[in-house]
PDB file of C-alpha atoms in Angstrom:
ATOM      1  CA  MET A 140     181.920 297.535 228.503  1.00 59.00           C
ATOM      2  CA  SER A 141     182.292 300.969 226.947  1.00 66.00           C
ATOM      3  CA  SER A 142     185.567 302.419 225.728  1.00 66.00           C
ATOM      4  CA  ARG A 143     185.466 304.903 228.606  1.00 66.00           C
ATOM      5  CA  GLU A 144     185.239 302.095 231.172  1.00 64.00           C
ATOM      6  CA  LYS A 145     188.084 300.243 229.418  1.00 64.00           C
ATOM      7  CA  SER A 146     190.340 303.307 229.545  1.00 67.00           C
ATOM      8  CA  GLN A 147     189.451 303.797 233.227  1.00 66.00           C
ATOM      9  CA  ASP A 148     190.358 300.140 233.911  1.00 67.00           C
ATOM     10  CA  LYS A 149     193.660 300.568 232.035  1.00 74.00           C
ATOM     11  CA  HIS A 150     194.398 303.729 234.011  1.00 77.00           C
ATOM     12  CA  ALA A 151     193.480 302.028 237.307  1.00 79.00           C
ATOM     13  CA  GLU A 152     195.612 298.997 236.442  1.00 81.00           C
ATOM     14  CA  LYS A 153     198.506 301.317 235.648  1.00 85.00           C
ATOM     15  CA  ASN A 154     198.059 302.963 239.065  1.00 84.00           C
ATOM     16  CA  PHE A 155     197.939 299.541 240.769  1.00 84.00           C
ATOM     17  CA  ARG A 156     201.102 298.423 238.925  1.00 85.00           C
ATOM     18  CA  SER A 157     203.011 301.562 239.903  1.00 86.00           C
ATOM     19  CA  ALA A 158     201.823 301.127 243.509  1.00 83.00           C
ATOM     20  CA  PHE A 159     202.948 297.484 243.334  1.00 82.00           C
ATOM     21  CA  ASP A 160     206.387 298.581 242.107  1.00 83.00           C
ATOM     22  CA  ARG A 161     206.666 301.222 244.846  1.00 83.00           C
ATOM     23  CA  LEU A 162     205.811 298.664 247.532  1.00 80.00           C
ATOM     24  CA  LYS A 163     208.340 296.194 246.102  1.00 79.00           C
ATOM     25  CA  SER A 164     211.073 298.829 246.106  1.00 78.00           C
ATOM     26  CA  GLY A 165     210.073 300.145 249.541  1.00 77.00           C
ATOM     27  CA  LYS A 166     209.546 303.702 248.242  1.00 79.00           C
ATOM     28  CA  THR A 167     205.918 304.209 249.162  1.00 80.00           C
ATOM     29  CA  GLU A 168     204.081 307.497 248.782  1.00 82.00           C
ATOM     30  CA  ARG A 169     200.910 306.962 250.791  1.00 84.00           C
ATOM     31  CA  LEU A 170     201.794 304.137 253.199  1.00 81.00           C
ATOM     32  CA  PRO A 171     204.419 304.288 255.945  1.00 81.00           C
ATOM     33  CA  ALA A 172     207.830 302.902 255.051  1.00 74.00           C
ATOM     34  CA  GLY A 173     208.155 299.186 255.771  1.00 71.00           C
ATOM     35  CA  SER A 174     204.436 298.497 255.401  1.00 73.00           C
ATOM     36  CA  ARG A 175     203.419 294.871 255.058  1.00 75.00           C
ATOM     37  CA  PHE A 176     203.073 293.631 251.495  1.00 75.00           C
ATOM     38  CA  SER A 177     199.471 292.734 250.625  1.00 78.00           C
ATOM     39  CA  GLN A 178     196.857 293.304 247.926  1.00 80.00           C
ATOM     40  CA  ASN A 179     194.995 295.668 250.223  1.00 82.00           C
ATOM     41  CA  ASN A 180     198.115 297.748 250.804  1.00 81.00           C
ATOM     42  CA  ILE A 181     198.753 297.890 247.052  1.00 82.00           C
ATOM     43  CA  ALA A 182     195.265 299.299 246.580  1.00 85.00           C
ATOM     44  CA  ARG A 183     195.814 301.779 249.418  1.00 86.00           C
ATOM     45  CA  GLU A 184     199.158 302.818 247.938  1.00 82.00           C
ATOM     46  CA  ALA A 185     197.372 303.404 244.605  1.00 84.00           C
ATOM     47  CA  GLY A 186     194.952 305.689 246.437  1.00 85.00           C
ATOM     48  CA  CYS A 187     191.972 303.361 246.085  1.00 84.00           C
ATOM     49  CA  ASP A 188     189.707 301.406 248.352  1.00 84.00           C
ATOM     50  CA  PRO A 189     191.107 297.911 249.052  1.00 81.00           C
ATOM     51  CA  SER A 190     188.017 296.336 247.476  1.00 83.00           C
ATOM     52  CA  ALA A 191     188.883 297.973 244.125  1.00 81.00           C
ATOM     53  CA  LEU A 192     191.740 295.547 243.434  1.00 80.00           C
ATOM     54  CA  LYS A 193     189.769 292.407 242.542  1.00 81.00           C
ATOM     55  CA  LYS A 194     190.868 289.224 240.842  1.00 81.00           C
ATOM     56  CA  SER A 195     187.868 289.362 238.510  1.00 81.00           C
ATOM     57  CA  ARG A 196     188.925 292.803 237.204  1.00 83.00           C
ATOM     58  CA  TYR A 197     192.736 292.415 237.109  1.00 82.00           C
ATOM     59  CA  PRO A 198     193.513 288.661 236.975  1.00 84.00           C
ATOM     60  CA  ALA A 199     196.997 289.045 235.438  1.00 85.00           C
ATOM     61  CA  LEU A 200     198.045 291.671 237.957  1.00 84.00           C
ATOM     62  CA  ILE A 201     196.711 289.633 240.889  1.00 83.00           C
ATOM     63  CA  LEU A 202     198.668 286.576 239.673  1.00 85.00           C
ATOM     64  CA  GLU A 203     201.839 288.684 239.454  1.00 85.00           C
ATOM     65  CA  ILE A 204     201.249 290.045 242.962  1.00 81.00           C
ATOM     66  CA  GLN A 205     200.652 286.582 244.423  1.00 82.00           C
ATOM     67  CA  SER A 206     203.650 285.140 242.608  1.00 83.00           C
ATOM     68  CA  TRP A 207     205.911 287.913 243.854  1.00 80.00           C
ATOM     69  CA  ALA A 208     204.510 287.618 247.381  1.00 77.00           C
ATOM     70  CA  ASN A 209     205.157 283.861 247.443  1.00 75.00           C
ATOM     71  CA  SER A 210     208.709 284.212 246.114  1.00 76.00           C
ATOM     72  CA  SER A 211     209.516 287.058 248.498  1.00 68.00           C
ATOM     73  CA  ALA A 212     208.084 285.008 251.387  1.00 61.00           C
ATOM     74  CA  ALA A 213     210.416 282.143 250.475  1.00 52.00           C
ATOM     75  CA  ILE A 214     213.367 284.554 250.319  1.00 63.00           C
ATOM     76  CA  ALA A 215     212.357 286.070 253.649  1.00 62.00           C
ATOM     77  CA  SER A 216     212.163 282.642 255.283  1.00 55.00           C
ATOM     78  CA  ASP A 217     215.615 281.791 253.841  1.00 55.00           C
ATOM     79  CA  LYS A 218     216.946 285.053 255.270  1.00 62.00           C
ATOM     80  CA  LYS A 219     215.442 284.189 258.656  1.00 64.00           C
ATOM     81  CA  VAL A 220     217.121 280.769 258.602  1.00 61.00           C
ATOM     82  CA  CYS A 221     220.455 282.343 257.603  1.00 67.00           C
ATOM     83  CA  SER A 222     220.199 285.042 260.241  1.00 71.00           C
ATOM     84  CA  SER A 223     219.256 282.398 262.797  1.00 71.00           C
ATOM     85  CA  LEU A 224     222.349 280.377 261.913  1.00 69.00           C
ATOM     86  CA  ILE A 225     224.504 283.485 262.000  1.00 73.00           C
ATOM     87  CA  SER A 226     223.111 284.502 265.358  1.00 79.00           C
ATOM     88  CA  LYS A 227     223.733 280.980 266.723  1.00 79.00           C
ATOM     89  CA  LYS A 228     227.324 281.101 265.457  1.00 79.00           C
ATOM     90  CA  SER A 229     227.917 284.570 266.849  1.00 82.00           C
ATOM     91  CA  ARG A 230     226.315 283.596 270.157  1.00 84.00           C
ATOM     92  CA  ARG A 231     228.543 280.520 270.315  1.00 87.00           C
ATOM     93  CA  ALA A 232     231.606 282.629 269.496  1.00 86.00           C
ATOM     94  CA  LEU A 233     230.674 285.138 272.187  1.00 85.00           C
ATOM     95  CA  ASN A 234     230.176 282.343 274.724  1.00 89.00           C
ATOM     96  CA  ASP A 235     233.585 280.893 273.834  1.00 91.00           C
ATOM     97  CA  GLN A 236     235.179 284.313 274.173  1.00 91.00           C
ATOM     98  CA  MET A 237     233.475 284.851 277.527  1.00 93.00           C
ATOM     99  CA  ARG A 238     234.706 281.451 278.777  1.00 95.00           C
ATOM    100  CA  ASP A 239     238.268 282.294 277.693  1.00 94.00           C
ATOM    101  CA  LEU A 240     238.114 285.669 279.400  1.00 94.00           C
ATOM    102  CA  LYS A 241     236.874 284.074 282.627  1.00 95.00           C
ATOM    103  CA  GLU A 242     239.745 281.578 282.534  1.00 96.00           C
ATOM    104  CA  GLN A 243     242.220 284.432 282.027  1.00 96.00           C
ATOM    105  CA  ARG A 244     240.633 286.379 284.888  1.00 96.00           C
ATOM    106  CA  ASP A 245     240.868 283.382 287.235  1.00 95.00           C
ATOM    107  CA  HIS A 246     244.500 282.698 286.265  1.00 96.00           C
ATOM    108  CA  LEU A 247     245.471 286.346 286.815  1.00 96.00           C
ATOM    109  CA  ALA A 248     243.630 286.415 290.155  1.00 95.00           C
ATOM    110  CA  SER A 249     245.618 283.374 291.319  1.00 96.00           C
ATOM    111  CA  LEU A 250     248.895 285.037 290.228  1.00 96.00           C
ATOM    112  CA  LEU A 251     247.913 288.163 292.153  1.00 96.00           C
ATOM    113  CA  LEU A 252     247.203 286.141 295.298  1.00 95.00           C
ATOM    114  CA  GLU A 253     250.586 284.396 294.981  1.00 96.00           C
ATOM    115  CA  ALA A 254     252.348 287.747 294.647  1.00 96.00           C
ATOM    116  CA  GLN A 255     250.518 289.164 297.666  1.00 96.00           C
ATOM    117  CA  SER A 256     251.457 286.099 299.715  1.00 96.00           C
ATOM    118  CA  LYS A 257     255.130 286.444 298.696  1.00 97.00           C
ATOM    119  CA  ILE A 258     255.055 290.159 299.624  1.00 96.00           C
ATOM    120  CA  MET A 259     253.635 289.336 303.049  1.00 96.00           C
ATOM    121  CA  THR A 260     256.305 286.660 303.631  1.00 96.00           C
ATOM    122  CA  LEU A 261     259.136 288.980 302.626  1.00 96.00           C
ATOM    123  CA  SER A 262     257.734 291.846 304.705  1.00 95.00           C
ATOM    124  CA  THR A 263     257.583 289.618 307.783  1.00 95.00           C
ATOM    125  CA  GLU A 264     261.169 288.434 307.166  1.00 94.00           C
ATOM    126  CA  LEU A 265     262.381 292.017 306.747  1.00 92.00           C
ATOM    127  CA  ASN A 266     260.688 293.112 309.976  1.00 91.00           C
ATOM    128  CA  THR A 267     262.318 290.181 311.802  1.00 90.00           C
ATOM    129  CA  LEU A 268     265.770 291.136 310.489  1.00 88.00           C
ATOM    130  CA  HIS A 269     265.294 294.787 311.449  1.00 85.00           C
ATOM    131  CA  ALA A 270     264.295 293.782 314.955  1.00 83.00           C
ATOM    132  CA  ALA A 271     267.386 291.542 315.294  1.00 81.00           C
ATOM    133  CA  THR A 272     269.849 294.287 314.509  1.00 78.00           C
ATOM    134  CA  VAL A 273     270.726 296.332 317.561  1.00 71.00           C
ATOM    135  CA  HIS A 274     271.241 300.012 317.062  1.00 72.00           C
ATOM    136  CA  THR A 275     273.829 301.450 319.386  1.00 73.00           C
ATOM    137  CA  ASN A 276     275.711 304.705 319.709  1.00 78.00           C
ATOM    138  CA  VAL A 277     278.897 302.988 320.897  1.00 74.00           C
ATOM    139  CA  LEU A 278     281.701 302.804 318.389  1.00 75.00           C
ATOM    140  CA  PRO A 279     284.354 300.118 318.667  1.00 72.00           C
ATOM    141  CA  ILE A 280     287.843 301.253 319.639  1.00 79.00           C
ATOM    142  CA  ARG A 281     289.600 298.847 317.369  1.00 77.00           C
ATOM    143  CA  LYS A 282     288.652 297.651 314.016  1.00 74.00           C
ATOM    144  CA  MET A 283     287.832 294.044 314.024  1.00 67.00           C
ATOM    145  CA  ASP A 284     289.693 291.787 311.611  1.00 66.00           C
ATOM    146  CA  LYS A 285     287.648 289.551 309.580  1.00 58.00           C
TER     147      LYS A 285
END
């Protein structure tokens, strides 16, 4: 391998490493934000063909990439488990809150029905009392003693 080829390999590896760092940090230049992490995407981010990033050419870099991918996959699965537990807890809390609100609604509806029934009873009694009193224009001559 000539010194020119070695310097090109060093330059290419430097490009792959910077692309790897950009993908890890999520600040890509060539790929859309949130792109999936893979060797092919690292090569694309470096501006190269995906077949350019080979294990035979850059074994140390490939090992770093695979190691980081495996550790980030474990972290991602832990995050999924945590978010699943959190969503279960929040769902349970929301269900409990909904049950409590339904109980309150039912209790208040029964109180409202009781009040309406009492109003109807009192209205009927008032109408009966009004009908029993006789309105007359005749005034008594004497005051009645009690």
